[in-house]
Amino acid sequence: MQFGITKAKKEALRAKMEALKIREQDLQEKFIRSSGRGGQKVNKTASCVYLRHTPSGIEVKCSRERSQALNRFLARRILANKIEARLLGRLSEERKRIEKIRRQKRKRSKRAKEKMLQDKRKRSEKKRMRKMVDEDFEK
């Protein structure tokens, strides 16, 4: 497994895979052509990595980088995270992050929006009154 990344990251991934009992023999690996950004490079080379963990049936595709070696590493890391989330029976950190972003982008209710606008009006009124008082002192 040569990925072109630091030794510490390789060892961390290897340890995680051993802890989760993920063996290389249980992984089916295919290389397919990437799609999307990257121009001719990704259209010509099979840099996208498809991994399937046979015992659990979990599948992962990774074409984040242009390098096939780096995508192999990233795919294994994603697979390990998915298996860990399934084993622990909890929401993965990634899902939590996505859910948080979704909540932040969600449209405000009419009541919340009205309250926010009311507070803004109060604040602007305060500032306007201060400005008027400041102008009186300058004269």
GROMACS .gro file of C-alpha atoms in nm:
model
  139
    1MET     CA    1   0.000   0.000   0.000
    2GLN     CA    2   0.198   0.298  -0.127
    3PHE     CA    3  -0.005   0.619  -0.120
    4GLY     CA    4   0.243   0.906  -0.142
    5ILE     CA    5   0.142   1.043   0.199
    6THR     CA    6   0.313   1.074   0.536
    7LYS     CA    7   0.414   0.765   0.727
    8ALA     CA    8   0.218   0.875   1.035
    9LYS     CA    9  -0.108   0.893   0.839
   10LYS     CA   10  -0.043   0.552   0.684
   11GLU     CA   11   0.018   0.399   1.025
   12ALA     CA   12  -0.292   0.565   1.172
   13LEU     CA   13  -0.507   0.424   0.892
   14ARG     CA   14  -0.349   0.078   0.922
   15ALA     CA   15  -0.411   0.078   1.300
   16LYS     CA   16  -0.772   0.188   1.252
   17MET     CA   17  -0.833  -0.082   0.993
   18GLU     CA   18  -0.681  -0.346   1.222
   19ALA     CA   19  -0.892  -0.226   1.514
   20LEU     CA   20  -1.207  -0.252   1.301
   21LYS     CA   21  -1.091  -0.590   1.163
   22ILE     CA   22  -1.088  -0.469   0.803
   23ARG     CA   23  -0.856  -0.688   0.598
   24GLU     CA   24  -0.721  -0.606   0.255
   25GLN     CA   25  -0.846  -0.947   0.136
   26ASP     CA   26  -1.204  -0.839   0.215
   27LEU     CA   27  -1.180  -0.532  -0.010
   28GLN     CA   28  -1.273  -0.533  -0.378
   29GLU     CA   29  -1.095  -0.249  -0.551
   30LYS     CA   30  -1.167  -0.109  -0.897
   31PHE     CA   31  -1.026   0.192  -1.077
   32ILE     CA   32  -1.264   0.389  -1.295
   33ARG     CA   33  -1.248   0.716  -1.481
   34SER     CA   34  -1.332   1.021  -1.278
   35SER     CA   35  -1.584   1.279  -1.382
   36GLY     CA   36  -1.614   1.649  -1.314
   37ARG     CA   37  -1.334   1.901  -1.280
   38GLY     CA   38  -0.978   1.822  -1.378
   39GLY     CA   39  -1.001   1.849  -1.754
   40GLN     CA   40  -0.829   1.603  -1.983
   41LYS     CA   41  -0.627   1.448  -1.702
   42VAL     CA   42  -0.928   1.291  -1.527
   43ASN     CA   43  -1.094   1.202  -1.855
   44LYS     CA   44  -0.795   0.995  -1.969
   45THR     CA   45  -0.681   0.823  -1.650
   46ALA     CA   46  -0.866   0.587  -1.418
   47SER     CA   47  -0.795   0.782  -1.099
   48CYS     CA   48  -1.133   0.728  -0.931
   49VAL     CA   49  -1.120   0.446  -0.676
   50TYR     CA   50  -1.416   0.220  -0.605
   51LEU     CA   51  -1.391   0.010  -0.287
   52ARG     CA   52  -1.635  -0.252  -0.166
   53HIS     CA   53  -1.606  -0.419   0.174
   54THR     CA   54  -1.743  -0.767   0.103
   55PRO     CA   55  -1.851  -0.869   0.459
   56SER     CA   56  -2.049  -0.550   0.528
   57GLY     CA   57  -2.144  -0.458   0.171
   58ILE     CA   58  -2.036  -0.097   0.219
   59GLU     CA   59  -1.927   0.073  -0.104
   60VAL     CA   60  -1.714   0.386  -0.143
   61LYS     CA   61  -1.612   0.591  -0.447
   62CYS     CA   62  -1.337   0.849  -0.418
   63SER     CA   63  -1.222   1.085  -0.691
   64ARG     CA   64  -1.133   1.381  -0.474
   65GLU     CA   65  -0.773   1.407  -0.596
   66ARG     CA   66  -0.611   1.365  -0.937
   67SER     CA   67  -0.370   1.106  -0.801
   68GLN     CA   68  -0.491   0.745  -0.797
   69ALA     CA   69  -0.259   0.661  -0.505
   70LEU     CA   70  -0.398   0.941  -0.289
   71ASN     CA   71  -0.756   0.846  -0.382
   72ARG     CA   72  -0.682   0.487  -0.270
   73PHE     CA   73  -0.577   0.615   0.071
   74LEU     CA   74  -0.876   0.849   0.101
   75ALA     CA   75  -1.119   0.577  -0.006
   76ARG     CA   76  -0.987   0.342   0.262
   77ARG     CA   77  -1.016   0.616   0.523
   78ILE     CA   78  -1.376   0.692   0.422
   79LEU     CA   79  -1.460   0.321   0.427
   80ALA     CA   80  -1.309   0.280   0.775
   81ASN     CA   81  -1.512   0.577   0.902
   82LYS     CA   82  -1.834   0.432   0.757
   83ILE     CA   83  -1.772   0.090   0.910
   84GLU     CA   84  -1.686   0.249   1.245
   85ALA     CA   85  -2.007   0.453   1.241
   86ARG     CA   86  -2.210   0.141   1.163
   87LEU     CA   87  -2.039  -0.065   1.435
   88LEU     CA   88  -2.081   0.200   1.700
   89GLY     CA   89  -2.442   0.260   1.599
   90ARG     CA   90  -2.416   0.636   1.616
   91LEU     CA   91  -2.423   0.923   1.373
   92SER     CA   92  -2.085   0.971   1.214
   93GLU     CA   93  -1.904   1.300   1.255
   94GLU     CA   94  -1.958   1.372   0.886
   95ARG     CA   95  -2.333   1.330   0.912
   96LYS     CA   96  -2.340   1.557   1.219
   97ARG     CA   97  -2.148   1.823   1.030
   98ILE     CA   98  -2.381   1.803   0.730
   99GLU     CA   99  -2.688   1.820   0.954
  100LYS     CA  100  -2.550   2.128   1.131
  101ILE     CA  101  -2.497   2.306   0.798
  102ARG     CA  102  -2.850   2.211   0.691
  103ARG     CA  103  -2.993   2.361   1.010
  104GLN     CA  104  -2.794   2.680   0.961
  105LYS     CA  105  -2.917   2.723   0.605
  106ARG     CA  106  -3.278   2.645   0.687
  107LYS     CA  107  -3.522   2.929   0.629
  108ARG     CA  108  -3.634   3.114   0.941
  109SER     CA  109  -3.995   3.092   1.049
  110LYS     CA  110  -4.208   3.404   1.000
  111ARG     CA  111  -4.222   3.461   1.375
  112ALA     CA  112  -3.844   3.437   1.416
  113LYS     CA  113  -3.784   3.662   1.117
  114GLU     CA  114  -4.029   3.923   1.246
  115LYS     CA  115  -3.863   3.921   1.589
  116MET     CA  116  -3.518   3.964   1.433
  117LEU     CA  117  -3.640   4.256   1.219
  118GLN     CA  118  -3.805   4.414   1.523
  119ASP     CA  119  -3.475   4.399   1.714
  120LYS     CA  120  -3.297   4.555   1.416
  121ARG     CA  121  -3.547   4.841   1.409
  122LYS     CA  122  -3.496   4.905   1.781
  123ARG     CA  123  -3.120   4.910   1.739
  124SER     CA  124  -3.135   5.149   1.443
  125GLU     CA  125  -3.373   5.375   1.637
  126LYS     CA  126  -3.125   5.386   1.927
  127LYS     CA  127  -2.842   5.480   1.691
  128ARG     CA  128  -3.052   5.748   1.526
  129MET     CA  129  -3.136   5.900   1.864
  130ARG     CA  130  -2.769   5.897   1.968
  131LYS     CA  131  -2.677   6.070   1.646
  132MET     CA  132  -2.931   6.342   1.717
  133VAL     CA  133  -2.793   6.394   2.069
  134ASP     CA  134  -2.435   6.410   1.939
  135GLU     CA  135  -2.533   6.673   1.683
  136ASP     CA  136  -2.693   6.887   1.959
  137PHE     CA  137  -2.372   6.882   2.164
  138GLU     CA  138  -2.158   6.985   1.868
  139LYS     CA  139  -2.360   7.305   1.813
   0.00000   0.00000   0.00000
